[in-house]
Amino acid sequence: MAARTQAFTRGRRLLCGCALALIAPIALTLPASAQPDPVAAFYRSRTVQAVVGYTPGSTFELYLRMFVRHLGRHVPGNPNIVVQHMPGAGSLKATAYLAGVAPRDGSVIGIINPVTTIEPLIDPVNSKFDPRAFNWLGSLNSEISTCGFWTRDLRTLADLKRREVVVGSTGPASGSTVDARVLGPLAGINFKVVTSYPGLTEVRLAAERGEVDGHCGLQVSAIKTLAWDDFKSGRIAVPVQMALAKHAEFPEIPNAYDLATREDDRALFRLIFGPWAYGRPLLAPPDTPRERVAALRAAFAAAVVDPAFQAEAGKINMEVQPMAPDAIDKLVADVLRTPAPVVARARVLLGAQNR
């Protein structure tokens, strides 16, 4: 009896060993598609923070909030993505956070004002980050800046040259300040910039109350999504646009770049307004793991052409002109190669030497 029991036990061990020997090669030869996805495992059941450097109601916030509603469906693991507001200094506060403080594991992304990418040139003491280190995911559109005015006597470019023009701004380094301080000398306009507003929504409300005449840094996308009826009715006047080429829908509005006749003026214009070519860029912080960056970039590319996102954008007249990460990399590098004399002139115009 004992001998039969021992034989039975040895048989079971032999069978188990044979089974394991058969299973191991099968596990090793599973196709790649059947292997666990570490990126999906990271994002599954996770909440991703999407940082925007403006208050609710701004165009940057609108673009981000609408886009992330669709982005999560295309990220492996389908994380929940929530918008985190971090207003301050025209999104420079958010840019600095994403550059040096935010987790670098793929759990944080952000959208920044592209003008902040020139700040390391303009104010290197206070802007200690390298925009070339960001992991760009893509840009939602190319942008054209304008100045908009609610005051009835400011309808044309000639009107702007007749008196001091008071414009609101969200901070010394914000696009609304930069645009006014550069456009003024180039076009012969005497701007007084008031930098005390938390967001451009508040600036527009101040303009409606008569506290300021209007503001620069009014992007065409903001006109089309937030103020299209007011623009069409003439309640808001847009006497000038600032871009390397006019917007196709505003051929009659003078372009400041066309008015610049000297090459040093045109070089200054390219430094200040060139970043708007990558108008609504999304990014992940430096040193984010490459496989997660790749997944986020693929998700961006899929979400931006997602019919549901395109339909939602179309309902509010939102401009969507996607730009790939490598194109943003090139444009950022081009801007940062601006000759030193042009940068020095910009620093004087923007008062950076006093910061």
Short mmCIF file of C-alpha atoms in Angstrom, two decimals:
data_model
loop_
_atom_site.label_atom_id
_atom_site.label_comp_id
_atom_site.label_asym_id
_atom_site.label_seq_id
_atom_site.Cartn_x
_atom_site.Cartn_y
_atom_site.Cartn_z
CA MET A 1 0.00 0.00 0.00
CA ALA A 2 2.80 2.39 0.95
CA ALA A 3 4.65 1.52 -2.26
CA ARG A 4 1.55 2.32 -4.35
CA THR A 5 1.12 5.66 -2.53
CA GLN A 6 4.74 6.62 -3.19
CA ALA A 7 4.40 5.68 -6.83
CA PHE A 8 1.23 7.77 -7.12
CA THR A 9 2.97 10.77 -5.53
CA ARG A 10 5.94 10.43 -7.89
CA GLY A 11 3.51 10.31 -10.79
CA ARG A 12 1.77 13.50 -9.72
CA ARG A 13 5.11 15.28 -9.41
CA LEU A 14 6.10 14.10 -12.85
CA LEU A 15 2.83 15.28 -14.36
CA CYS A 16 3.08 18.68 -12.64
CA GLY A 17 6.66 19.11 -13.86
CA CYS A 18 5.65 18.23 -17.40
CA ALA A 19 2.73 20.67 -17.26
CA LEU A 20 4.95 23.52 -16.04
CA ALA A 21 7.47 22.73 -18.73
CA LEU A 22 4.73 23.03 -21.33
CA ILE A 23 3.22 26.23 -19.87
CA ALA A 24 6.48 28.17 -19.59
CA PRO A 25 7.27 28.24 -23.35
CA ILE A 26 3.67 29.21 -24.10
CA ALA A 27 3.91 32.20 -21.72
CA LEU A 28 7.20 33.23 -23.26
CA THR A 29 5.81 33.10 -26.79
CA LEU A 30 2.66 35.12 -26.20
CA PRO A 31 2.29 37.86 -28.84
CA ALA A 32 3.25 41.40 -27.79
CA SER A 33 -0.40 42.47 -27.97
CA ALA A 34 -1.21 40.02 -25.17
CA GLN A 35 1.53 41.28 -22.83
CA PRO A 36 0.49 43.71 -20.08
CA ASP A 37 0.81 47.37 -21.19
CA PRO A 38 2.81 49.25 -18.53
CA VAL A 39 1.55 52.63 -19.78
CA ALA A 40 -2.06 51.50 -19.55
CA ALA A 41 -1.36 50.07 -16.10
CA PHE A 42 0.04 53.45 -14.99
CA TYR A 43 -2.93 55.47 -16.25
CA ARG A 44 -5.71 53.04 -15.35
CA SER A 45 -7.86 54.51 -12.53
CA ARG A 46 -5.54 57.53 -12.33
CA THR A 47 -6.48 61.22 -12.32
CA VAL A 48 -4.24 63.36 -14.54
CA GLN A 49 -3.90 67.08 -13.74
CA ALA A 50 -4.15 69.40 -16.76
CA VAL A 51 -2.69 72.77 -15.73
CA VAL A 52 -3.74 76.07 -17.31
CA GLY A 53 -2.25 79.41 -16.33
CA TYR A 54 -5.49 81.37 -16.49
CA THR A 55 -8.79 81.79 -14.68
CA PRO A 56 -12.02 80.07 -15.82
CA GLY A 57 -13.51 81.77 -18.86
CA SER A 58 -10.21 82.48 -20.64
CA THR A 59 -9.66 81.14 -24.13
CA PHE A 60 -6.75 78.96 -23.00
CA GLU A 61 -8.97 77.43 -20.34
CA LEU A 62 -11.76 76.92 -22.88
CA TYR A 63 -9.46 75.10 -25.31
CA LEU A 64 -8.00 72.89 -22.59
CA ARG A 65 -11.29 72.10 -20.86
CA MET A 66 -12.98 71.12 -24.11
CA PHE A 67 -10.03 69.10 -25.38
CA VAL A 68 -9.37 67.02 -22.27
CA ARG A 69 -12.98 65.86 -22.29
CA HIS A 70 -11.94 63.80 -25.32
CA LEU A 71 -8.24 63.22 -24.68
CA GLY A 72 -8.68 60.65 -21.91
CA ARG A 73 -10.48 58.23 -24.24
CA HIS A 74 -7.33 57.95 -26.34
CA VAL A 75 -4.78 57.55 -23.53
CA PRO A 76 -4.03 53.89 -22.65
CA GLY A 77 -5.86 53.07 -19.43
CA ASN A 78 -8.38 55.90 -20.01
CA PRO A 79 -7.45 58.15 -17.07
CA ASN A 80 -9.70 60.85 -15.72
CA ILE A 81 -8.26 64.26 -16.70
CA VAL A 82 -9.17 67.32 -14.65
CA VAL A 83 -8.32 70.97 -15.27
CA GLN A 84 -6.25 72.74 -12.62
CA HIS A 85 -6.18 76.55 -12.74
CA MET A 86 -2.88 78.22 -11.89
CA PRO A 87 -3.25 81.87 -12.94
CA GLY A 88 -0.43 84.36 -12.61
CA ALA A 89 1.89 86.51 -14.78
CA GLY A 90 0.19 85.64 -18.05
CA SER A 91 0.68 81.87 -17.50
CA LEU A 92 4.36 82.27 -16.55
CA LYS A 93 3.57 80.90 -13.08
CA ALA A 94 2.09 77.76 -14.63
CA THR A 95 4.99 77.47 -17.08
CA ALA A 96 7.52 77.62 -14.25
CA TYR A 97 5.54 75.02 -12.29
CA LEU A 98 5.47 72.65 -15.25
CA ALA A 99 9.17 73.21 -15.87
CA GLY A 100 10.49 72.70 -12.37
CA VAL A 101 7.93 71.59 -9.80
CA ALA A 102 5.28 69.33 -11.36
CA PRO A 103 5.66 65.53 -11.10
CA ARG A 104 7.61 64.14 -14.03
CA ASP A 105 5.83 60.82 -14.26
CA GLY A 106 3.13 61.61 -16.83
CA SER A 107 0.46 62.43 -14.25
CA VAL A 108 0.60 66.16 -15.09
CA ILE A 109 0.24 67.93 -18.42
CA GLY A 110 -0.43 71.57 -19.20
CA ILE A 111 -1.22 74.26 -21.74
CA ILE A 112 0.83 77.46 -21.72
CA ASN A 113 0.86 80.84 -23.39
CA PRO A 114 3.52 80.40 -26.10
CA VAL A 115 4.93 83.86 -25.37
CA THR A 116 6.35 82.49 -22.10
CA THR A 117 8.84 80.45 -24.15
CA ILE A 118 10.82 83.66 -24.86
CA GLU A 119 11.04 84.64 -21.18
CA PRO A 120 14.38 82.87 -20.59
CA LEU A 121 15.78 85.29 -23.19
CA ILE A 122 13.98 88.37 -21.90
CA ASP A 123 14.32 87.77 -18.16
CA PRO A 124 16.86 84.98 -17.54
CA VAL A 125 17.26 85.87 -13.85
CA ASN A 126 13.62 85.15 -13.02
CA SER A 127 12.82 82.60 -15.74
CA LYS A 128 15.17 79.73 -15.01
CA PHE A 129 13.78 77.10 -17.36
CA ASP A 130 14.59 75.85 -20.83
CA PRO A 131 11.51 75.58 -23.06
CA ARG A 132 13.43 73.15 -25.28
CA ALA A 133 13.29 70.63 -22.41
CA PHE A 134 9.50 70.43 -22.47
CA ASN A 135 7.90 67.35 -23.99
CA TRP A 136 5.51 68.97 -26.44
CA LEU A 137 2.38 66.93 -27.14
CA GLY A 138 1.08 69.15 -29.93
CA SER A 139 -0.64 72.49 -30.41
CA LEU A 140 -4.35 72.92 -30.95
CA ASN A 141 -4.02 75.90 -33.27
CA SER A 142 -1.84 78.58 -34.79
CA GLU A 143 -2.79 81.94 -33.42
CA ILE A 144 -2.87 85.56 -34.53
CA SER A 145 -2.82 88.35 -31.98
CA THR A 146 -4.83 91.56 -32.21
CA CYS A 147 -5.85 94.50 -30.06
CA GLY A 148 -9.55 94.98 -29.30
CA PHE A 149 -11.23 98.17 -28.10
CA TRP A 150 -14.63 98.88 -26.63
CA THR A 151 -14.24 102.67 -26.68
CA ARG A 152 -16.17 104.29 -29.52
CA ASP A 153 -13.39 106.66 -30.62
CA LEU A 154 -10.87 103.86 -31.25
CA ARG A 155 -12.00 102.27 -34.49
CA THR A 156 -8.95 102.49 -36.76
CA LEU A 157 -5.16 102.39 -36.56
CA ALA A 158 -5.14 106.16 -37.10
CA ASP A 159 -7.46 106.60 -34.10
CA LEU A 160 -4.95 104.79 -31.88
CA LYS A 161 -2.30 107.41 -32.70
CA ARG A 162 -4.41 110.40 -31.63
CA ARG A 163 -4.30 109.96 -27.84
CA GLU A 164 -3.03 107.87 -24.97
CA VAL A 165 -4.64 104.44 -25.13
CA VAL A 166 -5.24 102.62 -21.82
CA VAL A 167 -5.07 98.85 -22.11
CA GLY A 168 -5.57 96.19 -19.46
CA SER A 169 -3.19 93.29 -18.89
CA THR A 170 -2.72 90.19 -16.74
CA GLY A 171 0.89 90.88 -15.72
CA PRO A 172 4.24 92.34 -16.79
CA ALA A 173 5.26 89.21 -18.71
CA SER A 174 1.84 88.41 -20.17
CA GLY A 175 1.08 88.45 -23.88
CA SER A 176 -1.30 91.37 -23.37
CA THR A 177 1.54 93.48 -21.94
CA VAL A 178 4.22 92.28 -24.34
CA ASP A 179 2.06 92.95 -27.39
CA ALA A 180 1.23 96.51 -26.32
CA ARG A 181 4.77 97.46 -25.34
CA VAL A 182 6.23 96.20 -28.61
CA LEU A 183 3.43 97.35 -30.91
CA GLY A 184 3.41 100.87 -29.46
CA PRO A 185 6.88 101.98 -30.61
CA LEU A 186 6.64 100.05 -33.88
CA ALA A 187 3.31 101.64 -34.86
CA GLY A 188 3.58 105.01 -33.10
CA ILE A 189 0.89 104.32 -30.47
CA ASN A 190 1.10 105.68 -26.91
CA PHE A 191 -0.12 102.78 -24.77
CA LYS A 192 -0.59 102.95 -21.02
CA VAL A 193 -0.63 99.38 -19.69
CA VAL A 194 -2.55 98.51 -16.49
CA THR A 195 -1.27 95.12 -15.30
CA SER A 196 -3.49 94.43 -12.30
CA TYR A 197 -6.08 92.04 -13.79
CA PRO A 198 -6.14 88.28 -13.02
CA GLY A 199 -7.38 87.32 -16.47
CA LEU A 200 -8.46 88.73 -19.81
CA THR A 201 -12.09 88.03 -18.95
CA GLU A 202 -11.72 90.58 -16.17
CA VAL A 203 -10.00 92.99 -18.59
CA ARG A 204 -12.93 92.74 -20.99
CA LEU A 205 -15.37 93.44 -18.17
CA ALA A 206 -13.26 96.46 -17.17
CA ALA A 207 -13.35 97.69 -20.77
CA GLU A 208 -17.13 97.39 -20.84
CA ARG A 209 -17.24 99.51 -17.66
CA GLY A 210 -14.94 102.10 -19.19
CA GLU A 211 -12.01 101.50 -16.81
CA VAL A 212 -9.72 100.75 -19.77
CA ASP A 213 -10.11 101.18 -23.51
CA GLY A 214 -9.46 97.52 -24.30
CA HIS A 215 -6.47 95.21 -24.49
CA CYS A 216 -3.85 93.77 -26.78
CA GLY A 217 -3.14 90.07 -26.85
CA LEU A 218 -6.71 89.48 -28.03
CA GLN A 219 -6.34 86.35 -30.11
CA VAL A 220 -8.43 85.70 -33.19
CA SER A 221 -9.65 82.46 -31.59
CA ALA A 222 -10.95 84.47 -28.61
CA ILE A 223 -12.79 86.81 -30.94
CA LYS A 224 -14.38 83.90 -32.78
CA THR A 225 -15.36 81.86 -29.72
CA LEU A 226 -16.12 84.49 -27.06
CA ALA A 227 -16.87 87.76 -28.85
CA TRP A 228 -17.95 86.97 -32.40
CA ASP A 229 -21.33 88.69 -32.13
CA ASP A 230 -19.77 91.78 -30.53
CA PHE A 231 -17.13 91.92 -33.26
CA LYS A 232 -19.65 91.52 -36.06
CA SER A 233 -21.92 94.19 -34.58
CA GLY A 234 -19.05 96.65 -34.10
CA ARG A 235 -19.27 96.67 -30.32
CA ILE A 236 -15.60 95.63 -30.33
CA ALA A 237 -13.24 97.25 -32.83
CA VAL A 238 -10.07 95.48 -33.96
CA PRO A 239 -7.90 98.09 -35.72
CA VAL A 240 -4.71 96.03 -36.04
CA GLN A 241 -3.44 92.45 -36.13
CA MET A 242 0.06 91.19 -35.34
CA ALA A 243 1.29 88.14 -37.25
CA LEU A 244 3.76 87.14 -39.92
CA ALA A 245 0.76 86.91 -42.27
CA LYS A 246 -2.81 88.21 -42.05
CA HIS A 247 -5.63 85.98 -40.92
CA ALA A 248 -7.63 84.78 -43.91
CA GLU A 249 -10.90 86.05 -42.43
CA PHE A 250 -9.53 89.54 -41.66
CA PRO A 251 -7.84 90.71 -44.88
CA GLU A 252 -9.04 94.29 -44.36
CA ILE A 253 -7.43 94.73 -40.91
CA PRO A 254 -3.89 96.21 -41.14
CA ASN A 255 -1.06 93.88 -40.12
CA ALA A 256 1.67 95.54 -38.05
CA TYR A 257 4.31 93.28 -39.60
CA ASP A 258 3.56 94.75 -43.02
CA LEU A 259 4.04 98.25 -41.61
CA ALA A 260 7.57 97.52 -40.35
CA THR A 261 10.06 98.67 -42.98
CA ARG A 262 13.37 98.16 -41.13
CA GLU A 263 14.85 94.70 -40.75
CA ASP A 264 15.63 95.23 -37.06
CA ASP A 265 11.95 96.08 -36.48
CA ARG A 266 10.88 92.98 -38.36
CA ALA A 267 13.34 90.82 -36.36
CA LEU A 268 11.90 92.24 -33.13
CA PHE A 269 8.39 91.49 -34.41
CA ARG A 270 9.36 87.88 -35.19
CA LEU A 271 10.76 87.41 -31.68
CA ILE A 272 7.66 88.75 -29.94
CA PHE A 273 4.87 87.51 -32.19
CA GLY A 274 6.50 84.43 -33.74
CA PRO A 275 5.59 82.15 -30.79
CA TRP A 276 1.90 82.57 -31.60
CA ALA A 277 2.51 80.21 -34.51
CA TYR A 278 2.27 77.43 -31.87
CA GLY A 279 -0.67 79.16 -30.25
CA ARG A 280 -2.17 76.59 -27.84
CA PRO A 281 0.64 74.13 -27.03
CA LEU A 282 0.13 71.20 -24.67
CA LEU A 283 3.12 69.67 -22.95
CA ALA A 284 4.39 67.22 -20.38
CA PRO A 285 7.17 68.29 -17.97
CA PRO A 286 10.84 67.62 -18.75
CA ASP A 287 12.12 64.09 -18.05
CA THR A 288 8.67 62.49 -18.27
CA PRO A 289 9.24 58.82 -19.22
CA ARG A 290 9.53 58.46 -22.96
CA GLU A 291 6.96 55.70 -23.31
CA ARG A 292 4.35 57.83 -21.52
CA VAL A 293 5.21 60.87 -23.62
CA ALA A 294 4.79 58.75 -26.74
CA ALA A 295 1.38 57.56 -25.51
CA LEU A 296 0.27 61.11 -24.71
CA ARG A 297 1.41 62.35 -28.13
CA ALA A 298 -0.47 59.55 -29.86
CA ALA A 299 -3.53 60.36 -27.77
CA PHE A 300 -3.28 64.06 -28.70
CA ALA A 301 -3.03 63.19 -32.41
CA ALA A 302 -6.09 60.94 -32.17
CA ALA A 303 -8.19 63.26 -30.01
CA VAL A 304 -7.64 66.38 -32.12
CA VAL A 305 -9.23 64.67 -35.12
CA ASP A 306 -11.84 62.82 -33.05
CA PRO A 307 -15.22 63.55 -34.69
CA ALA A 308 -16.76 64.24 -31.28
CA PHE A 309 -14.13 66.90 -30.47
CA GLN A 310 -14.35 68.38 -33.96
CA ALA A 311 -18.15 68.63 -33.69
CA GLU A 312 -17.99 70.28 -30.28
CA ALA A 313 -15.36 72.78 -31.49
CA GLY A 314 -17.45 73.57 -34.55
CA LYS A 315 -20.47 74.46 -32.43
CA ILE A 316 -18.63 77.39 -30.83
CA ASN A 317 -16.66 78.50 -33.89
CA MET A 318 -13.37 77.32 -32.35
CA GLU A 319 -10.35 77.34 -34.63
CA VAL A 320 -8.47 74.03 -34.65
CA GLN A 321 -5.24 73.84 -36.64
CA PRO A 322 -3.16 71.03 -35.11
CA MET A 323 0.62 71.25 -34.99
CA ALA A 324 2.90 68.26 -34.36
CA PRO A 325 5.47 68.18 -31.52
CA ASP A 326 8.50 68.24 -33.82
CA ALA A 327 7.19 71.40 -35.52
CA ILE A 328 6.89 73.10 -32.11
CA ASP A 329 10.42 71.97 -31.22
CA LYS A 330 11.75 73.63 -34.38
CA LEU A 331 9.87 76.89 -33.86
CA VAL A 332 10.98 77.15 -30.22
CA ALA A 333 14.59 76.54 -31.23
CA ASP A 334 14.33 79.18 -33.97
CA VAL A 335 12.98 81.78 -31.53
CA LEU A 336 15.74 81.05 -29.02
CA ARG A 337 18.35 81.69 -31.73
CA THR A 338 17.29 85.35 -31.99
CA PRO A 339 20.41 87.57 -32.28
CA ALA A 340 21.55 89.21 -29.05
CA PRO A 341 21.01 92.84 -30.24
CA VAL A 342 17.35 92.06 -31.01
CA VAL A 343 16.91 90.46 -27.58
CA ALA A 344 18.57 93.46 -25.92
CA ARG A 345 16.16 95.83 -27.64
CA ALA A 346 13.20 93.69 -26.59
CA ARG A 347 14.40 93.70 -22.98
CA VAL A 348 14.49 97.50 -22.98
CA LEU A 349 11.02 97.81 -24.50
CA LEU A 350 9.59 95.33 -22.01
CA GLY A 351 11.32 96.85 -19.01
CA ALA A 352 13.05 93.55 -18.26
CA GLN A 353 16.22 95.26 -17.08
CA ASN A 354 14.21 96.64 -14.14
CA ARG A 355 12.77 93.30 -13.00
#
